[in-house]
Short mmCIF file of C-alpha atoms in Angstrom, two decimals:
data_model
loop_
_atom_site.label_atom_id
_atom_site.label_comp_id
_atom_site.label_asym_id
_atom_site.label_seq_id
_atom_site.Cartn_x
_atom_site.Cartn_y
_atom_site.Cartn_z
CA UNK A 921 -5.42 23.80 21.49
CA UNK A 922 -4.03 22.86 24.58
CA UNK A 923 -6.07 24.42 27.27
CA UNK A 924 -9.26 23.08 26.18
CA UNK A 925 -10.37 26.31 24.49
CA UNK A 926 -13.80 25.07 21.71
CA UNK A 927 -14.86 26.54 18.56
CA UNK A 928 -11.57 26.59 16.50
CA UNK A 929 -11.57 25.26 13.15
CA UNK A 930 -9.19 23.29 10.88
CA UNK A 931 -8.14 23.95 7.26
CA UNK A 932 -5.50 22.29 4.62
CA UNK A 933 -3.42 24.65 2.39
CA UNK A 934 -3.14 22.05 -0.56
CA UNK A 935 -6.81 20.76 -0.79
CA UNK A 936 -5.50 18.78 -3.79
CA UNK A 937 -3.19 16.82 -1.27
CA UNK A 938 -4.80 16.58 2.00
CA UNK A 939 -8.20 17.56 2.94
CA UNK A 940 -9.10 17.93 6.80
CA UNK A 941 -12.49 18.08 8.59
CA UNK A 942 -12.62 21.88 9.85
CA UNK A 943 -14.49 20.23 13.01
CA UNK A 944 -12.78 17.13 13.95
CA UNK A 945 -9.22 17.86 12.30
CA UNK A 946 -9.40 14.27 10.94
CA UNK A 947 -7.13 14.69 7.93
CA UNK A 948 -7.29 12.30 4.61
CA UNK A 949 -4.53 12.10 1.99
CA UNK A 950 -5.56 13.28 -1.65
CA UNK A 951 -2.19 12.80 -3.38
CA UNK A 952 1.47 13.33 -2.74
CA UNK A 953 2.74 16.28 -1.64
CA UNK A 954 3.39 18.96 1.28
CA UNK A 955 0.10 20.37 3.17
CA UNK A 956 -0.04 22.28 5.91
CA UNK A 957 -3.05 22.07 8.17
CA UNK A 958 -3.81 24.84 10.20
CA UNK A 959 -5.88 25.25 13.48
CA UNK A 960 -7.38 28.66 14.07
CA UNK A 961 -9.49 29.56 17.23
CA UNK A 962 -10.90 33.47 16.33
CA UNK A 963 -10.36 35.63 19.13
CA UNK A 964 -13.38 37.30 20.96
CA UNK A 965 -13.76 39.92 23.46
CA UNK A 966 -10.44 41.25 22.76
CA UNK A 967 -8.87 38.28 22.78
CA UNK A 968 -6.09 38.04 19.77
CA UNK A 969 -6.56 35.25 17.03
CA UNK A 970 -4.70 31.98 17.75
CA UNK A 971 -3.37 29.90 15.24
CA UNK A 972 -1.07 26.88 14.87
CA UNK A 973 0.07 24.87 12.37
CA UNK A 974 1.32 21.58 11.09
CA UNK A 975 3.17 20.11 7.94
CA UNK A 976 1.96 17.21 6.51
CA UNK A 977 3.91 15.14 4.07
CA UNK A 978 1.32 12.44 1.35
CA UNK A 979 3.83 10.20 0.37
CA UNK A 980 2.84 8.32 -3.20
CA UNK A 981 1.36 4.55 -2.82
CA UNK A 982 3.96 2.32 -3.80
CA UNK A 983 3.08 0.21 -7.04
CA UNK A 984 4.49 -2.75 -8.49
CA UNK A 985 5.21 -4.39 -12.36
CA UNK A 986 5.81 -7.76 -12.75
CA UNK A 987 7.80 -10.05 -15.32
CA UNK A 988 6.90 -13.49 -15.52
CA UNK A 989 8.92 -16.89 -16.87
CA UNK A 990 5.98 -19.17 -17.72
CA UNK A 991 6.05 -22.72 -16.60
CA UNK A 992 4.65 -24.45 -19.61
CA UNK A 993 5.14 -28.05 -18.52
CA UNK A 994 4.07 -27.85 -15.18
CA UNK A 995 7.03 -28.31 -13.61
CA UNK A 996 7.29 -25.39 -10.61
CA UNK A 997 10.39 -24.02 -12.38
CA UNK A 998 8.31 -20.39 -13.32
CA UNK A 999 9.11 -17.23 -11.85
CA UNK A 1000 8.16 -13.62 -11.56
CA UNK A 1001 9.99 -10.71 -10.93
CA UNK A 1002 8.49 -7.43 -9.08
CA UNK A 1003 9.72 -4.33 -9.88
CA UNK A 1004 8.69 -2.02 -7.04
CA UNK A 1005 8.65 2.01 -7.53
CA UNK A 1006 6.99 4.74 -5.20
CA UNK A 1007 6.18 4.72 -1.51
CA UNK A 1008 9.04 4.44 0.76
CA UNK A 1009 11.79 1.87 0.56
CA UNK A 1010 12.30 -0.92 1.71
CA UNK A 1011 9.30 -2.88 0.93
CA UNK A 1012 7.98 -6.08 2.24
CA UNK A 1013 6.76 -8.26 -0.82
CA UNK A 1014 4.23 -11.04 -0.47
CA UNK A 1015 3.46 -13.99 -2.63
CA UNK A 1016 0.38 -15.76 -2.40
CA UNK A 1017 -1.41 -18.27 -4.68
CA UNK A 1018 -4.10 -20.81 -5.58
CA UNK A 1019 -2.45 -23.83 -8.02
CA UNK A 1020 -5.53 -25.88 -10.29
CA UNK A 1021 -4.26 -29.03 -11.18
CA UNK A 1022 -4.21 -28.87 -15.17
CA UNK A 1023 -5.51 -32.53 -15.51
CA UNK A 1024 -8.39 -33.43 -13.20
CA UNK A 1025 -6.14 -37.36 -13.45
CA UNK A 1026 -3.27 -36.28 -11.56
CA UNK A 1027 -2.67 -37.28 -8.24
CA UNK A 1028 -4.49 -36.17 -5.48
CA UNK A 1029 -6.14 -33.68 -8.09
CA UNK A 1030 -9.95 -32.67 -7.75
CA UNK A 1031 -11.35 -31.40 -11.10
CA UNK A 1032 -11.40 -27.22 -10.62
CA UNK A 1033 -10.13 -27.13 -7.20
CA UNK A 1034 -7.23 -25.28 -5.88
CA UNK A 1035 -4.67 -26.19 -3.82
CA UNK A 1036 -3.10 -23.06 -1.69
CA UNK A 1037 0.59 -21.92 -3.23
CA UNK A 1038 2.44 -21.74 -0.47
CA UNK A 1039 2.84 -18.13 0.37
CA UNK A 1040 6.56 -16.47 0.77
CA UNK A 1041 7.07 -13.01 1.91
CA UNK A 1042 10.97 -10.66 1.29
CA UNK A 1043 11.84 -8.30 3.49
CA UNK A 1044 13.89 -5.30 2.80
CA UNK A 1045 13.61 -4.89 -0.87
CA UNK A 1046 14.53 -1.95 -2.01
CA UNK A 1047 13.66 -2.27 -6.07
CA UNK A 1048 12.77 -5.41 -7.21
CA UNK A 1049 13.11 -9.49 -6.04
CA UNK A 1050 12.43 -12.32 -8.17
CA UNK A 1051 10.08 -15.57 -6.49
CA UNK A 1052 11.16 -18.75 -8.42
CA UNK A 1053 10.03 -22.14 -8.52
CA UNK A 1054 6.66 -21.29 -8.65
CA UNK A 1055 3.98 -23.55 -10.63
CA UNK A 1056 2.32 -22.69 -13.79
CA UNK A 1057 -1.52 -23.14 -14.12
CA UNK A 1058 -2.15 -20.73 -10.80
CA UNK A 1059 -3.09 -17.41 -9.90
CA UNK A 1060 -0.92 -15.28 -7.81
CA UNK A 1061 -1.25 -12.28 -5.75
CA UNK A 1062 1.81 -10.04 -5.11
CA UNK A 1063 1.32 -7.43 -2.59
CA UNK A 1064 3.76 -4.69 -1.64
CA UNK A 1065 3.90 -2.69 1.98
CA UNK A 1066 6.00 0.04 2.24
CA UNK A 1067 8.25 1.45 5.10
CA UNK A 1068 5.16 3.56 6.09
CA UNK A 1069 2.95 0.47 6.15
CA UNK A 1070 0.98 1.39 2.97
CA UNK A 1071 0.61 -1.51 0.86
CA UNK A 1072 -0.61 -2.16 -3.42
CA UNK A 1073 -1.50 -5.25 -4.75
#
């Protein structure tokens, strides 16, 4: 309400996609879909009944599979490709890692620590990109931010 007026209240028309705080109006996505959230402020005193409204759209969280080539020898020649599906396009896809040396011997090698994969990061993929050369023996962590900044890991 514009001109300050109190004791209005908020409500969602799809509590299965977005619910709102009838107080504040803070509103919190459920699940995809169309909502529309409604102010009302009940007139008094002959006043009429004032109401406006609002569409909001939940878009779904994008998710990611992956598909691996496994680098048996050690060698940095594995890969993984991420297929990416929901949200909005284009994504931003991160790679991050942590590489354990698979023979405490090798050099520079501690016994069960990591050494940090360096990380890589595509822009503008719009259904899948593949990150080669990456080293067996490591964990990775692929993590996917939509158009609309929501990200999945």
């Amino acid at each position: 309400v514009s001109n300050g007026d109190m004791g209005g209240s908020y409500s969602s028309s799809d509590m299965g996609v977005a619910t709102v705080n009838a107080t504040t109006g803070v509103i919190t996505p459920i699940a995809p879909g169309i909502a529309t959230i409604t102010y009302t402020v009940t007139g008094t005193g002959g006043c009429t009944t004032v109401t406006s409204t609002r569409t909001v759209t939940v878009n779904a969280l994008p998710s990611a599979t992956s598909c691996k080539i496994d680098d048996p020898c050690q060698s940095g020649s594995g890969a993984v490709t991420i297929n990416v599906t929901g949200g909005t396009s284009p994504y931003a896809v991160g790679c991050s890692g942590l590489y354990v040396a698979p023979h405490p011997t090798a050099p520079g090698a501690v016994s069960g620590v990591g050494t940090p994969v360096l990380p890589a990061s595509v822009s503008g993929v719009t259904g899948s990109t593949t990150f080669n050369g990456l080293p067996g023996n490591a964990t990775y962590t692929f993590t996917v931010v939509d158009a609309n900044g929501c990200s999945a890991q």
